[in-house]
Coordinates of C-alpha atoms in Angstrom, one line a residue:
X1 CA 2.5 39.2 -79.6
X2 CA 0.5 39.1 -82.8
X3 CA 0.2 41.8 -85.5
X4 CA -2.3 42.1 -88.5
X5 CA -1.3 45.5 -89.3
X6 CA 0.2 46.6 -93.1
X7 CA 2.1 49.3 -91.5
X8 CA 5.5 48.3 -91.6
X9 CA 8.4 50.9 -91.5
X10 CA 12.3 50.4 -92.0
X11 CA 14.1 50.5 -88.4
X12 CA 15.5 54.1 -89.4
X13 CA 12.1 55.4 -89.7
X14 CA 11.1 54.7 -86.2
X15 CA 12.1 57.9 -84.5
X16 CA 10.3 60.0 -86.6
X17 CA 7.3 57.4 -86.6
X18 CA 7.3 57.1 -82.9
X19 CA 7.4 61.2 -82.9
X20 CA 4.6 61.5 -84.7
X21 CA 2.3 58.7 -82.4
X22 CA 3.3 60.3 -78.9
X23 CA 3.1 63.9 -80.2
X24 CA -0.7 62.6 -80.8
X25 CA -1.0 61.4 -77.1
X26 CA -1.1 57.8 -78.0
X27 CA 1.0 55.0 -77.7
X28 CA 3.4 53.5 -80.3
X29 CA 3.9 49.4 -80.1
X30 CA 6.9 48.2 -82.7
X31 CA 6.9 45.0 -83.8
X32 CA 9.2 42.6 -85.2
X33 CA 11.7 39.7 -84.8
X34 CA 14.7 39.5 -82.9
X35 CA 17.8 41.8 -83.7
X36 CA 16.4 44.3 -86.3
X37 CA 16.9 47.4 -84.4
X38 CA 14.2 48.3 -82.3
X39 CA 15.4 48.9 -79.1
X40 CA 18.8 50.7 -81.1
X41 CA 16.5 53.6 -82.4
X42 CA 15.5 54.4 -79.1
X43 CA 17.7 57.0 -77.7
X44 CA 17.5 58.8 -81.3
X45 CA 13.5 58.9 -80.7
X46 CA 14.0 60.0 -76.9
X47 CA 16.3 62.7 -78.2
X48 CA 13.9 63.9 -81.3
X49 CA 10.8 63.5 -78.4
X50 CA 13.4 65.8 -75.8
X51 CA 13.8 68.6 -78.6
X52 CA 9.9 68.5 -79.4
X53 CA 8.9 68.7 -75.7
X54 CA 11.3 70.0 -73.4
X55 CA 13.1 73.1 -75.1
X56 CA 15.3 72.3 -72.9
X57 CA 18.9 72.6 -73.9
X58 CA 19.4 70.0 -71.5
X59 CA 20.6 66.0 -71.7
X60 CA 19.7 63.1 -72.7
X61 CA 20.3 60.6 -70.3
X62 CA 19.8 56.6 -69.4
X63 CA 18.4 56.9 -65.7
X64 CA 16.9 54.6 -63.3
X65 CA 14.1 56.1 -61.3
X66 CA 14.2 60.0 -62.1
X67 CA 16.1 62.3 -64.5
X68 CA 18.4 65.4 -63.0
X69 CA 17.6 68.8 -63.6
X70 CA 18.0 70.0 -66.9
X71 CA 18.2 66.4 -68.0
X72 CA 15.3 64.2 -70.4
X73 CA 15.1 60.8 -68.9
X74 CA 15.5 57.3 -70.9
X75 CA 14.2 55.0 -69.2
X76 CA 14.8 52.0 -70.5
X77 CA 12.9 48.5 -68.8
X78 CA 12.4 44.7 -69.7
X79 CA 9.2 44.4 -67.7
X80 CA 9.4 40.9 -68.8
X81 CA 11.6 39.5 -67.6
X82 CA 9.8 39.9 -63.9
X83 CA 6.7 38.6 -62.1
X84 CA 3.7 40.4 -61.9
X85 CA 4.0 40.7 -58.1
X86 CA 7.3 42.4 -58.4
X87 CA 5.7 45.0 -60.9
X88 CA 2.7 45.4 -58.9
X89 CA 4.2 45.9 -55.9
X90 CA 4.9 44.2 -52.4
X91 CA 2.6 44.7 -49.6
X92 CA 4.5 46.9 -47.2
X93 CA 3.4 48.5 -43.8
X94 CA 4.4 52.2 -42.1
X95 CA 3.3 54.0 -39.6
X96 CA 1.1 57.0 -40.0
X97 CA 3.6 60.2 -38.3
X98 CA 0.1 61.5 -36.6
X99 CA -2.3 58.3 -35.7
X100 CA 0.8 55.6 -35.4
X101 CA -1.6 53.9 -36.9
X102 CA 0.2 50.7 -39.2
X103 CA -0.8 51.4 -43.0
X104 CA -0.3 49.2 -45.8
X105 CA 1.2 50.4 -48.9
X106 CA 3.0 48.8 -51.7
X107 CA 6.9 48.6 -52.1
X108 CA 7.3 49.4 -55.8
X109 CA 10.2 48.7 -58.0
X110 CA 12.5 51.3 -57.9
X111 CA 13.4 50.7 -61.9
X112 CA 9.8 52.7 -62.4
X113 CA 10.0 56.1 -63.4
X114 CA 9.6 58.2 -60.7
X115 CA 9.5 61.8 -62.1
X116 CA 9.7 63.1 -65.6
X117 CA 10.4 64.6 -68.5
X118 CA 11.5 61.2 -70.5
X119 CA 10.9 58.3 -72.6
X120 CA 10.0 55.3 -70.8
X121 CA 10.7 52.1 -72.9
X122 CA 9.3 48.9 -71.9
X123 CA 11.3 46.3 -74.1
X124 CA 9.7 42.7 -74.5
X125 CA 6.6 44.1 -74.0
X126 CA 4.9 40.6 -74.5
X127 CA 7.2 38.3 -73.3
X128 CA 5.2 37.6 -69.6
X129 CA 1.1 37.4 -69.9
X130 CA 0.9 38.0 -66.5
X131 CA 3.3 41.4 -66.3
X132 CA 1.4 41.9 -69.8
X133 CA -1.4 42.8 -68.2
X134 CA 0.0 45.3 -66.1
X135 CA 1.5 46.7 -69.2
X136 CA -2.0 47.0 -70.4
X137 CA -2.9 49.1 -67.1
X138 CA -0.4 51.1 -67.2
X139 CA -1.3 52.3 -71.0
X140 CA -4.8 52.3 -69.8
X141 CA -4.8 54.4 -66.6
X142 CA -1.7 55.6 -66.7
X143 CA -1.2 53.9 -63.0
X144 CA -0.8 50.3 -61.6
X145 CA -3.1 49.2 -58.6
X146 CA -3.6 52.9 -57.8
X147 CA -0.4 53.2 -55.7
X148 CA 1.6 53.7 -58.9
X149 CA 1.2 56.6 -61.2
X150 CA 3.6 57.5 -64.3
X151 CA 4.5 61.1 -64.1
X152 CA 3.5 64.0 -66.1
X153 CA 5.7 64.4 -69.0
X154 CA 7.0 60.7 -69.2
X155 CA 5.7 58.5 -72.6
X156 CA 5.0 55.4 -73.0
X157 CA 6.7 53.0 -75.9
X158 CA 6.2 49.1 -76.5
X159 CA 8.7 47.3 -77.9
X160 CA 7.7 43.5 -78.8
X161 CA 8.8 40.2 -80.9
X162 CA 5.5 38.7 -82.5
X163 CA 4.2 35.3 -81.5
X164 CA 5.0 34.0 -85.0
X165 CA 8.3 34.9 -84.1
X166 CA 7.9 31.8 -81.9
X167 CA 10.2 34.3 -79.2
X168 CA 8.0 33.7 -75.8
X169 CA 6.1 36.5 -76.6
X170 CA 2.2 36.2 -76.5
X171 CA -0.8 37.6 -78.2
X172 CA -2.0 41.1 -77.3
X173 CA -5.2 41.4 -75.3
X174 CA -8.0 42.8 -77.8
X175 CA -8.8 44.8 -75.4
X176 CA -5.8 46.8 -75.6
X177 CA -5.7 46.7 -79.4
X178 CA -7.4 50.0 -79.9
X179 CA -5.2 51.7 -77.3
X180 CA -1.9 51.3 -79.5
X181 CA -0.7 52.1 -82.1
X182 CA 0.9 48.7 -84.2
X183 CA 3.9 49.2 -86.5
X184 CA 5.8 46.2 -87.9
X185 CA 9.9 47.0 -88.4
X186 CA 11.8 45.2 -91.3
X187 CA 15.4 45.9 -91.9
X188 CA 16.5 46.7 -95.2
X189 CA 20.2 46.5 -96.7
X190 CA 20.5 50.7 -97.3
X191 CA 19.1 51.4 -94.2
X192 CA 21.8 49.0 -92.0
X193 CA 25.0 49.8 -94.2
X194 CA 23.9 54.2 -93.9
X195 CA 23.2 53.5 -90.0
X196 CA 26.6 52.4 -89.4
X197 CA 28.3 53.8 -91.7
X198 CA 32.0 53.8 -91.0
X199 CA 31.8 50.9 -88.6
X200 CA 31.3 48.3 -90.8
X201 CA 34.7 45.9 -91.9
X202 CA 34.5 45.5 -95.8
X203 CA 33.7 41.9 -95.9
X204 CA 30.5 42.7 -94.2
X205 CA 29.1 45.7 -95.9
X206 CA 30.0 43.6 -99.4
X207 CA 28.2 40.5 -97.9
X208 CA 25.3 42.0 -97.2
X209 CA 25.2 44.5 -100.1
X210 CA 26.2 41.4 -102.5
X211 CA 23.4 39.2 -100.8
X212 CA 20.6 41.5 -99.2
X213 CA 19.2 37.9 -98.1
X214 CA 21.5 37.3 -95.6
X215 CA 20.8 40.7 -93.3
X216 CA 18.0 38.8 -92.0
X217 CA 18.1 34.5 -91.8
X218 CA 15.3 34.5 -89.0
X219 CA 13.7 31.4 -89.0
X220 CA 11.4 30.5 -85.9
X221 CA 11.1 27.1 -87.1
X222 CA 15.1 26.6 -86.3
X223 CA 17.0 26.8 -83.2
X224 CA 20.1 27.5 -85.4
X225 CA 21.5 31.0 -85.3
X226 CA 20.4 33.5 -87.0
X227 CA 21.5 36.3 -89.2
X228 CA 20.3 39.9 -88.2
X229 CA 20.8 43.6 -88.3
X230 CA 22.5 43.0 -84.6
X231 CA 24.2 39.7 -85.0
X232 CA 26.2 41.0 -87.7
X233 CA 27.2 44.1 -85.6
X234 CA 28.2 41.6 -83.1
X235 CA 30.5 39.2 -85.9
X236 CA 31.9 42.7 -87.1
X237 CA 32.8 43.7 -83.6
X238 CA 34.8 40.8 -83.5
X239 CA 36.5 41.4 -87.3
X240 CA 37.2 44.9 -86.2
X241 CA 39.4 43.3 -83.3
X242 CA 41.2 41.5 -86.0
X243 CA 39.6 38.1 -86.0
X244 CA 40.3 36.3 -89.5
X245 CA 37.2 33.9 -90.5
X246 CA 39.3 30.6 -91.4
X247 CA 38.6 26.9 -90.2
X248 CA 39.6 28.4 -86.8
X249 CA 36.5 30.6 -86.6
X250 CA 34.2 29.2 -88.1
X251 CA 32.2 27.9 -85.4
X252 CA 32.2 31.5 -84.3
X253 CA 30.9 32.8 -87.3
X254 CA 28.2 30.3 -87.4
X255 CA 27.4 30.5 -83.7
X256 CA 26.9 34.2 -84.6
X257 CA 25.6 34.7 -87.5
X258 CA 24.1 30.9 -88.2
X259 CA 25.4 28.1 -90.1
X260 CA 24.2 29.3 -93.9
X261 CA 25.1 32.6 -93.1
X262 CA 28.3 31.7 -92.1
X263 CA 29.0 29.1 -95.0
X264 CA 28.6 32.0 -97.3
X265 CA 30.0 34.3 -95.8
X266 CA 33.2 32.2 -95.7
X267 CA 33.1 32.3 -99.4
X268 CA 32.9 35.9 -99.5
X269 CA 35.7 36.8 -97.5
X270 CA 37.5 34.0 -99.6
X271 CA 36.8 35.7 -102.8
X272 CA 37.5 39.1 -101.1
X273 CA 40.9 38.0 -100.2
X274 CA 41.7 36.6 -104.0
X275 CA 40.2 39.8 -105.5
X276 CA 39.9 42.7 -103.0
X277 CA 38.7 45.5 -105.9
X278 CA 36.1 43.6 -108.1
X279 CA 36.2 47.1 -110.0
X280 CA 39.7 47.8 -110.6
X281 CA 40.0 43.7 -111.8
X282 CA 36.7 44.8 -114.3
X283 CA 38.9 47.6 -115.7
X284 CA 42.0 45.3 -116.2
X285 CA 41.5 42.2 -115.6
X286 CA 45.1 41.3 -117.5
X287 CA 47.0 42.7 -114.3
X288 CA 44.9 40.2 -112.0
X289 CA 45.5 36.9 -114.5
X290 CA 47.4 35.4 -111.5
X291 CA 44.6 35.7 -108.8
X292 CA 41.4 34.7 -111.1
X293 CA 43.3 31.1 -111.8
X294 CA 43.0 31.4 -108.2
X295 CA 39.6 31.8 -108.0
X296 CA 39.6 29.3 -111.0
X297 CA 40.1 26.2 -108.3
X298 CA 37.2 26.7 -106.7
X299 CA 33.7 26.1 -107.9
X300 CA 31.9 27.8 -104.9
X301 CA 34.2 31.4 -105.1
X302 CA 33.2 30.7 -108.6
X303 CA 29.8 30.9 -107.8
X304 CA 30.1 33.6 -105.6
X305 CA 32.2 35.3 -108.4
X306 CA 29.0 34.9 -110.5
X307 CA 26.4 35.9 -108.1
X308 CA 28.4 39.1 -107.3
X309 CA 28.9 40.4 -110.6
X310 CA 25.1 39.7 -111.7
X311 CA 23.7 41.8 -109.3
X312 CA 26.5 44.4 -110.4
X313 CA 24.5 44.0 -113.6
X314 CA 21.3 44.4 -112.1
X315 CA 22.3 47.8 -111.4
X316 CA 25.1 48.6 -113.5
X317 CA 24.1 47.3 -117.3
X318 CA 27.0 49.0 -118.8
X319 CA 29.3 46.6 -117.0
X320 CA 27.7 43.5 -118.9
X321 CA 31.0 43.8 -121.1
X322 CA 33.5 43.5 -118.7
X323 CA 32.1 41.0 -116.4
X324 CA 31.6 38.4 -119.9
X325 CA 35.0 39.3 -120.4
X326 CA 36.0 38.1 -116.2
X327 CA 34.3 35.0 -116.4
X328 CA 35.2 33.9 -119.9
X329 CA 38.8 34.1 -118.1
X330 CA 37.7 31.4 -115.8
X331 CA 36.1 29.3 -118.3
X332 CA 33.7 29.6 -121.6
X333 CA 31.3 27.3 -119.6
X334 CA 31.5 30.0 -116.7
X335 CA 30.6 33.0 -119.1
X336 CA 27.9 31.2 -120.2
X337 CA 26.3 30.3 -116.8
X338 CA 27.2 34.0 -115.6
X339 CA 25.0 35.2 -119.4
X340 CA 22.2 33.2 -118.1
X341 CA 22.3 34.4 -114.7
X342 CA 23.0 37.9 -115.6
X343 CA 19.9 37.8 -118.2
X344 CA 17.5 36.7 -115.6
X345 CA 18.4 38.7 -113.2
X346 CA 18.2 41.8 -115.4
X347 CA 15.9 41.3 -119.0
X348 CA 17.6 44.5 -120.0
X349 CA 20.7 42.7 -120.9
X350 CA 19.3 40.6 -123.8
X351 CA 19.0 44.0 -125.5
X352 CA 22.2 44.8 -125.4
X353 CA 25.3 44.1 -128.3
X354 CA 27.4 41.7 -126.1
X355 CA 25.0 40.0 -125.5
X356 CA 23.4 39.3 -128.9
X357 CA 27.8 38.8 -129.9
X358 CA 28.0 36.1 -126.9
X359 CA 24.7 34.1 -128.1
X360 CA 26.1 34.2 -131.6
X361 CA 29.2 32.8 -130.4
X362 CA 28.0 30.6 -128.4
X363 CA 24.8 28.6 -130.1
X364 CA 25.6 24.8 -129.1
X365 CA 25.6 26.2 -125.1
X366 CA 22.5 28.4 -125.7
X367 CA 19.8 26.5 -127.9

């Protein structure tokens, strides 16, 4: 499934989004690649649609087929994965109690809602052309072959990939286009580490805070793993268990997370384990002599090192200082390749004192 729209909206923002479309009557369609949290966000949209709709003081609850009383159904399906014929039904005969006359009818699927209030999700919306269709019916009528009707008070929500996401998802029908609502999802770094906040290990929320890159690797050009919102929940599942990323686990890590993902994640959790509090070594770096010759025999924690502490500077300018002061430690060849780094990475730097002392010192490395 395609989308040309320029509304795109971090995963966080799709409750209130998808509010907003189905208080309106129409129907929301969220777009984006693989693991970026769009089926996550929907029991928090169910829940926000319950409290909008219901007043009930009731549940919310996963069902199959029909909520209880008092409760708001979720009801969660992967249309996709089935055949049309399953969706649309089986021919099935009964007997009429008055004629005996034998009726046909159709045997639906009993993961269809069947009575409301509740959200009705259909996940991978585009992933079957033929089911797709019936999708389209169903946000069309309301009803599929006229012997399937949602019920009052149940919504309609489209989750897809995008056919550049090159994920078995096709194109949507023009025909439907006007009858959704498109919105594109993509992940950013503050939205991930404040939605699971308190889950993450450290080595994760500093990887990804470190290199906001790495949240999202997707490549549909590659059948390599990929990096994502979800696949890192799923490597930091595994941390949280107490799994150490060494030569041992690599291939787990990679398998996870994918192989340049992994490679630098490595390194971080490397550097991590040499220098735990980056801040505390900034403030004293004397009492850490011992572990930055450690990190001194290693040219890619050294890199790391570098990268780490020049987006520190990106945001923090007053620390300029102290992180010349870490890397000269290493090397005067590192400070110098940090300087650079750090002045690209944030022109306000080539304003400042230590910086205009470091050039001074330094001319044969500079001009």
């Amino acid at each position: 499934m395609s989308s040309d729209t320029q509304f795109v909206i971090r995963p966080e923002e799709i409750p209130e989004t998808g509010e907003i479309i189905l208080r309106a009557g129409q129907v929301p369609l969220f777009l984006g690649e693989p693991g970026i949290g769009k089926s996550a966000n929907m029991a928090t949209l169910a829940e926000r649609r319950m409290n909008s709709t219901t007043r009930m003081s009731g549940k919310l609850k996963v069902v199959k087929g029909e909520p209880g009383k008092g409760e708001y159904g979720l009801f969660s399906t992967v249309l996709g994965n089935y055949e049309a014929i399953d969706i649309g039904g089986l021919p099935a005969s009964y007997a009429d109690k008055k004629t005996g006359r034998l009726l046909q009818t159709r045997a639906m699927m009993d993961i269809l809602p069947q009575q409301g209030p509740g959200l009705w999700v259909i996940d991978e919306a585009g992933q079957n052309p033929d089911v797709f269709r019936m999708i389209a019916q169903l946000v069309w009528d309301r009803r599929i072959n006229g012997d399937y009707t949602v019920p009052d008070g149940v919504d309609i929500v489209l989750l897809s990939n995008r056919a550049e996401d090159r994920a078995g998802s096709s194109r949507m029908y023009t025909h439907l286009t006007n009858r959704v609502v498109q919105v594109t999802i993509e992940p950013t770094v503050e939205g991930f580490l404040r939605a699971e906040a308190g889950n993450l290990v450290e080595d994760i929320s500093s990887t990804v805070s470190w290199f906001p890159e790495l949240l999202r690797t997707f490549n549909p050009k590659s059948t390599d793993a990929f990096a994502s919102p979800r696949s890192w929940m799923m490597l930091n599942s595994m941390m949280a268990q107490g799994m150490k990323v060494n030569e041992k686990t690599r291939p787990i890590v990679n398998g996870t997370i994918g192989s340049r993902a992994g490679a630098e994640f490595a390194t971080i959790c490397r550097m991590q384990s040499t220098l735990p509090d980056i801040d505390a070594v900034l403030l004293d770096p004397a009492a850490y002599e011992k572990e930055i010759q450690d990190i001194a025999k290693s040219t890619t924690i050294i890199c790391a090192l570098s990268i780490v502490l020049s987006k520190r500077v990106k945001k923090e300018t007053d620390l300029f200082g102290p992180c010349i002061d870490l890397m000269g430690r290493l090397s005067e060849e590192r400070a110098v390749s940090f300087v650079r780094l750090a002045s690209i990475t944030n022109p306000d730097v080539l304003d400042l004192p230590d910086y205009g002392a470091f050039v001074s010192s330094h001319p044969d490395m500079f001009f």
